[in-house]
Short mmCIF file of C-alpha atoms in Angstrom, two decimals:
data_model
loop_
_atom_site.label_atom_id
_atom_site.label_comp_id
_atom_site.label_asym_id
_atom_site.label_seq_id
_atom_site.Cartn_x
_atom_site.Cartn_y
_atom_site.Cartn_z
CA UNK A 944 -27.03 -18.99 18.27
CA UNK A 945 -28.62 -22.42 18.13
CA UNK A 946 -29.91 -21.61 14.62
CA UNK A 947 -26.38 -20.65 13.60
CA UNK A 948 -24.95 -23.96 14.73
CA UNK A 949 -27.76 -26.00 13.28
CA UNK A 950 -27.38 -24.23 9.96
CA UNK A 951 -23.58 -24.29 9.86
CA UNK A 952 -23.36 -28.06 10.28
CA UNK A 953 -24.95 -29.04 6.93
CA UNK A 954 -23.03 -26.37 5.07
CA UNK A 955 -19.76 -27.59 6.54
CA UNK A 956 -20.66 -31.11 5.52
CA UNK A 957 -21.44 -29.90 2.00
CA UNK A 958 -18.08 -28.18 1.85
CA UNK A 959 -16.32 -31.30 3.08
CA UNK A 960 -18.07 -33.56 0.58
CA UNK A 961 -17.29 -31.31 -2.34
CA UNK A 962 -13.56 -30.98 -1.78
CA UNK A 963 -12.22 -34.52 -2.07
CA UNK A 964 -9.71 -35.14 -4.85
CA UNK A 965 -8.50 -38.71 -4.98
CA UNK A 966 -6.93 -39.38 -8.36
CA UNK A 967 -5.46 -37.59 -11.36
CA UNK A 968 -4.99 -38.15 -15.06
CA UNK A 969 -1.82 -37.94 -17.12
CA UNK A 970 -0.48 -34.45 -17.87
CA UNK A 971 -1.66 -32.95 -21.12
CA UNK A 972 1.56 -30.91 -21.18
CA UNK A 973 4.63 -30.82 -18.99
CA UNK A 974 4.46 -28.39 -16.05
CA UNK A 975 6.89 -25.50 -16.24
CA UNK A 976 10.52 -26.43 -15.50
CA UNK A 977 9.46 -29.63 -13.77
CA UNK A 978 7.78 -27.68 -10.95
CA UNK A 979 4.35 -28.98 -10.14
CA UNK A 980 1.64 -29.23 -7.55
CA UNK A 981 1.22 -32.92 -6.84
CA UNK A 982 -2.11 -34.67 -6.53
CA UNK A 983 -1.29 -35.47 -2.90
CA UNK A 984 -0.57 -31.82 -2.14
CA UNK A 985 -3.78 -30.68 -3.78
CA UNK A 986 -5.80 -33.26 -1.91
CA UNK A 987 -4.22 -32.17 1.38
CA UNK A 988 -4.99 -28.52 0.68
CA UNK A 989 -8.63 -29.21 -0.17
CA UNK A 990 -9.23 -31.62 2.70
CA UNK A 991 -7.64 -29.52 5.44
CA UNK A 992 -10.83 -27.70 6.38
CA UNK A 993 -12.62 -31.03 6.61
CA UNK A 994 -10.35 -31.96 9.53
CA UNK A 995 -11.44 -28.94 11.56
CA UNK A 996 -15.02 -29.26 10.31
CA UNK A 997 -15.23 -32.71 11.90
CA UNK A 998 -14.74 -31.04 15.27
CA UNK A 999 -17.27 -28.36 14.33
CA UNK A 1000 -19.78 -31.12 13.60
CA UNK A 1001 -19.29 -32.50 17.09
CA UNK A 1002 -19.73 -29.02 18.53
CA UNK A 1003 -22.96 -28.53 16.57
CA UNK A 1004 -24.27 -31.89 17.83
CA UNK A 1005 -23.49 -30.90 21.40
CA UNK A 1006 -25.21 -27.54 21.16
CA UNK A 1007 -28.22 -28.84 19.25
CA UNK A 1008 -28.73 -31.58 21.82
CA UNK A 1009 -29.58 -28.83 24.33
CA UNK A 1010 -27.70 -30.64 27.07
CA UNK A 1011 -29.49 -33.93 26.48
CA UNK A 1012 -29.00 -36.48 29.23
CA UNK A 1013 -29.55 -39.58 27.15
CA UNK A 1014 -27.64 -41.92 24.87
CA UNK A 1015 -24.22 -40.90 23.69
CA UNK A 1016 -24.63 -37.40 25.12
CA UNK A 1017 -24.82 -38.72 28.69
CA UNK A 1018 -22.73 -37.06 31.46
CA UNK A 1019 -20.30 -40.00 31.58
CA UNK A 1020 -19.31 -39.07 28.02
CA UNK A 1021 -18.64 -35.37 28.58
CA UNK A 1022 -18.88 -32.63 31.17
CA UNK A 1023 -20.10 -29.13 30.38
CA UNK A 1024 -19.67 -25.96 32.41
CA UNK A 1025 -21.95 -23.11 31.35
CA UNK A 1026 -21.37 -19.39 31.87
CA UNK A 1027 -23.17 -16.27 30.73
CA UNK A 1028 -20.69 -15.89 27.88
CA UNK A 1029 -20.57 -19.50 26.65
CA UNK A 1030 -19.56 -22.94 27.84
CA UNK A 1031 -16.62 -25.33 28.21
CA UNK A 1032 -17.01 -29.01 27.32
CA UNK A 1033 -14.58 -31.76 28.29
CA UNK A 1034 -15.03 -34.93 26.23
CA UNK A 1035 -14.09 -38.42 27.31
CA UNK A 1036 -14.28 -40.88 24.42
CA UNK A 1037 -17.54 -39.50 23.01
CA UNK A 1038 -18.97 -40.58 19.66
CA UNK A 1039 -21.07 -37.52 18.89
CA UNK A 1040 -20.84 -37.37 15.10
CA UNK A 1041 -21.52 -41.06 14.55
CA UNK A 1042 -17.97 -41.98 13.56
CA UNK A 1043 -14.89 -40.67 15.35
CA UNK A 1044 -14.33 -40.60 19.08
CA UNK A 1045 -13.91 -37.15 20.61
CA UNK A 1046 -11.56 -36.45 23.50
CA UNK A 1047 -10.31 -33.18 24.95
CA UNK A 1048 -11.55 -29.71 25.74
CA UNK A 1049 -13.39 -27.08 23.71
CA UNK A 1050 -14.44 -23.66 24.99
CA UNK A 1051 -17.14 -21.65 23.23
CA UNK A 1052 -17.44 -17.89 23.78
CA UNK A 1053 -20.33 -15.92 22.30
CA UNK A 1054 -19.81 -12.48 20.79
CA UNK A 1055 -20.85 -9.58 23.01
CA UNK A 1056 -21.41 -7.17 20.12
CA UNK A 1057 -25.09 -6.16 19.81
CA UNK A 1058 -26.81 -7.64 16.78
CA UNK A 1059 -23.94 -10.01 16.02
CA UNK A 1060 -24.51 -13.76 15.80
CA UNK A 1061 -20.98 -14.98 16.34
CA UNK A 1062 -19.00 -17.35 18.53
CA UNK A 1063 -15.43 -18.53 18.87
CA UNK A 1064 -14.53 -22.16 19.61
CA UNK A 1065 -11.12 -22.82 21.17
CA UNK A 1066 -9.83 -26.39 20.98
CA UNK A 1067 -7.17 -27.56 23.47
CA UNK A 1068 -5.62 -30.98 22.79
CA UNK A 1069 -8.92 -31.97 21.23
CA UNK A 1070 -8.91 -35.35 19.48
CA UNK A 1071 -11.22 -36.43 16.68
CA UNK A 1072 -10.21 -40.03 16.22
CA UNK A 1073 -6.42 -39.95 16.25
CA UNK A 1074 -6.13 -36.34 14.99
CA UNK A 1075 -5.19 -33.79 17.65
CA UNK A 1076 -6.52 -30.25 17.18
CA UNK A 1077 -5.41 -27.03 18.85
CA UNK A 1078 -6.47 -23.49 18.03
CA UNK A 1079 -9.52 -21.36 17.36
CA UNK A 1080 -12.34 -21.13 14.82
CA UNK A 1081 -14.65 -18.12 14.80
CA UNK A 1082 -18.08 -18.36 13.17
CA UNK A 1083 -20.09 -15.29 12.19
CA UNK A 1084 -23.51 -15.50 10.59
CA UNK A 1085 -24.23 -13.05 7.78
CA UNK A 1086 -27.89 -12.64 6.90
CA UNK A 1087 -31.21 -13.93 8.14
CA UNK A 1088 -31.76 -17.73 8.30
CA UNK A 1089 -35.42 -17.09 7.47
CA UNK A 1090 -34.56 -15.53 4.10
CA UNK A 1091 -33.84 -17.34 0.83
CA UNK A 1092 -30.07 -17.05 1.26
CA UNK A 1093 -27.78 -17.26 4.25
CA UNK A 1094 -24.04 -16.81 4.66
CA UNK A 1095 -21.53 -17.35 7.42
CA UNK A 1096 -17.80 -16.83 7.72
CA UNK A 1097 -15.28 -19.12 9.39
CA UNK A 1098 -11.93 -17.73 10.51
CA UNK A 1099 -9.41 -20.39 11.52
CA UNK A 1100 -6.12 -20.46 13.36
CA UNK A 1101 -5.68 -24.20 13.84
CA UNK A 1102 -3.01 -26.88 14.16
CA UNK A 1103 -3.72 -30.54 13.38
CA UNK A 1104 -1.32 -33.31 14.41
CA UNK A 1105 -1.73 -36.78 12.89
CA UNK A 1106 -0.76 -40.25 14.09
CA UNK A 1107 2.09 -40.43 11.55
CA UNK A 1108 3.62 -37.31 13.22
CA UNK A 1109 2.70 -35.04 10.30
CA UNK A 1110 1.51 -31.55 11.25
CA UNK A 1111 -0.74 -29.11 9.39
CA UNK A 1112 -1.36 -25.52 10.44
CA UNK A 1113 -4.07 -23.36 8.88
CA UNK A 1114 -4.69 -19.64 9.15
CA UNK A 1115 -7.31 -17.75 7.17
CA UNK A 1116 -10.99 -17.22 6.43
CA UNK A 1117 -13.74 -18.67 4.26
CA UNK A 1118 -17.26 -17.47 3.63
CA UNK A 1119 -20.03 -19.96 2.87
CA UNK A 1120 -23.29 -18.93 1.20
CA UNK A 1121 -26.30 -21.19 0.81
CA UNK A 1122 -29.25 -20.21 -1.39
CA UNK A 1123 -32.51 -22.09 -0.92
CA UNK A 1124 -34.31 -23.06 -4.12
CA UNK A 1125 -37.45 -24.94 -5.08
CA UNK A 1126 -35.49 -28.13 -5.81
CA UNK A 1127 -32.12 -29.74 -5.23
CA UNK A 1128 -30.90 -28.37 -8.56
CA UNK A 1129 -31.80 -24.79 -7.65
CA UNK A 1130 -30.51 -25.00 -4.06
CA UNK A 1131 -26.93 -23.82 -4.37
CA UNK A 1132 -23.89 -23.09 -2.24
CA UNK A 1133 -20.72 -21.09 -2.79
CA UNK A 1134 -17.39 -20.66 -1.02
CA UNK A 1135 -14.98 -17.72 -1.08
CA UNK A 1136 -11.90 -16.83 0.94
CA UNK A 1137 -8.16 -17.14 1.32
CA UNK A 1138 -5.91 -18.98 3.74
CA UNK A 1139 -2.36 -20.17 4.36
CA UNK A 1140 -1.22 -23.69 5.15
CA UNK A 1141 1.96 -25.18 6.51
CA UNK A 1142 2.17 -28.91 5.86
CA UNK A 1143 5.27 -30.47 7.42
CA UNK A 1144 7.23 -27.23 6.87
CA UNK A 1145 5.96 -26.79 3.30
CA UNK A 1146 4.01 -23.54 2.93
CA UNK A 1147 1.04 -22.91 0.64
CA UNK A 1148 -1.08 -19.82 0.04
CA UNK A 1149 -4.61 -20.39 -1.26
CA UNK A 1150 -6.91 -17.74 -2.71
CA UNK A 1151 -10.34 -18.39 -4.22
CA UNK A 1152 -10.41 -16.05 -7.22
CA UNK A 1153 -13.89 -16.98 -8.45
CA UNK A 1154 -16.40 -18.40 -5.97
CA UNK A 1155 -16.45 -22.20 -5.77
CA UNK A 1156 -20.03 -23.25 -6.45
CA UNK A 1157 -22.23 -26.32 -6.46
CA UNK A 1158 -25.80 -27.47 -5.94
CA UNK A 1159 -27.49 -30.16 -3.89
CA UNK A 1160 -28.26 -32.36 -6.88
CA UNK A 1161 -24.56 -32.77 -7.68
CA UNK A 1162 -21.94 -34.37 -5.48
CA UNK A 1163 -19.13 -32.16 -6.80
CA UNK A 1164 -18.13 -28.55 -7.02
CA UNK A 1165 -19.29 -27.44 -10.45
CA UNK A 1166 -17.52 -24.12 -11.03
CA UNK A 1167 -15.05 -21.62 -9.64
CA UNK A 1168 -11.29 -21.14 -9.51
CA UNK A 1169 -8.63 -20.98 -6.84
CA UNK A 1170 -4.97 -19.96 -7.00
CA UNK A 1171 -2.39 -21.95 -5.03
CA UNK A 1172 1.14 -20.65 -4.42
CA UNK A 1173 4.03 -22.90 -3.40
CA UNK A 1174 7.72 -21.94 -3.37
CA UNK A 1175 7.22 -19.27 -6.03
CA UNK A 1176 5.04 -21.51 -8.21
CA UNK A 1177 1.46 -20.33 -8.64
CA UNK A 1178 -1.15 -22.56 -10.26
CA UNK A 1179 -4.86 -22.17 -10.86
CA UNK A 1180 -7.37 -24.93 -10.12
CA UNK A 1181 -10.51 -24.65 -12.29
CA UNK A 1182 -13.58 -26.59 -11.15
CA UNK A 1183 -15.52 -26.23 -14.40
CA UNK A 1184 -18.25 -24.28 -16.15
CA UNK A 1185 -21.25 -25.38 -14.08
CA UNK A 1186 -21.58 -28.89 -15.51
CA UNK A 1187 -22.02 -31.62 -12.92
CA UNK A 1188 -18.94 -33.77 -13.45
CA UNK A 1189 -16.02 -34.99 -11.39
CA UNK A 1190 -13.29 -33.14 -13.29
CA UNK A 1191 -11.11 -30.21 -12.19
CA UNK A 1192 -8.12 -28.79 -14.06
CA UNK A 1193 -4.78 -27.57 -12.73
CA UNK A 1194 -3.40 -24.77 -14.93
CA UNK A 1195 0.34 -23.99 -14.77
CA UNK A 1196 1.92 -20.59 -15.57
CA UNK A 1197 3.09 -21.77 -19.01
CA UNK A 1198 -0.41 -22.90 -19.96
CA UNK A 1199 0.20 -26.58 -19.26
CA UNK A 1200 -2.85 -28.31 -17.80
CA UNK A 1201 -3.49 -31.40 -15.71
CA UNK A 1202 -6.94 -32.89 -15.21
CA UNK A 1203 -7.88 -34.39 -11.86
CA UNK A 1204 -10.99 -36.29 -10.83
CA UNK A 1205 -12.99 -35.46 -7.74
CA UNK A 1206 -13.57 -39.02 -6.61
CA UNK A 1207 -12.16 -42.55 -6.94
#
């Protein structure tokens, strides 16, 4: 289980780093009937998992510390109760991921199925900075960490509340695969899955139709497509042909396209 958490943390960070869209270019054509997916909406959709992943990072730090009694992991920062099936941690203003303070309760339960490396984390009024998280995330490892490729799935049923009173709920699954190569260029990762979001009463359905892929030498996703549905409008987001650049393209049903950049 410790290997699972130690491995999942860098992959989650890779996923977070790759899915930041911060600006967009002018439309090449007009979207159909004025309906569009805004840059803000797309950014929210792609960054949602990063919110939950920040809590996962804290969880990985806690587990990997092996109940360390020093520094920021000291007992005055959190209390942990261990059982045969997992543990419960109560955080009190902890800075475990180097940035945001953690407050609240998380309970981890290990899978009891033989041969299954899986655990479920339940967050109850858990704060990362000023974001409040409630819900569950289940992690299941797929494959052998000692082999050249490793995969794990993450199934989420989470609610995030922000300081501006906005609320995001997420329900769905993603599968992450990391393939170890001889160099950064040949060490690759891919993401598949589908999920639903509700952002301040606006609903979105997201489905990765061709695996989102990248490599460790490039700071961006380099290929793959995902479909996003909103109020009857369905668009495709294309992340490219494998070239390392910061461009993705939104494709509307009438063929209109809009380029977006993956950084400032």
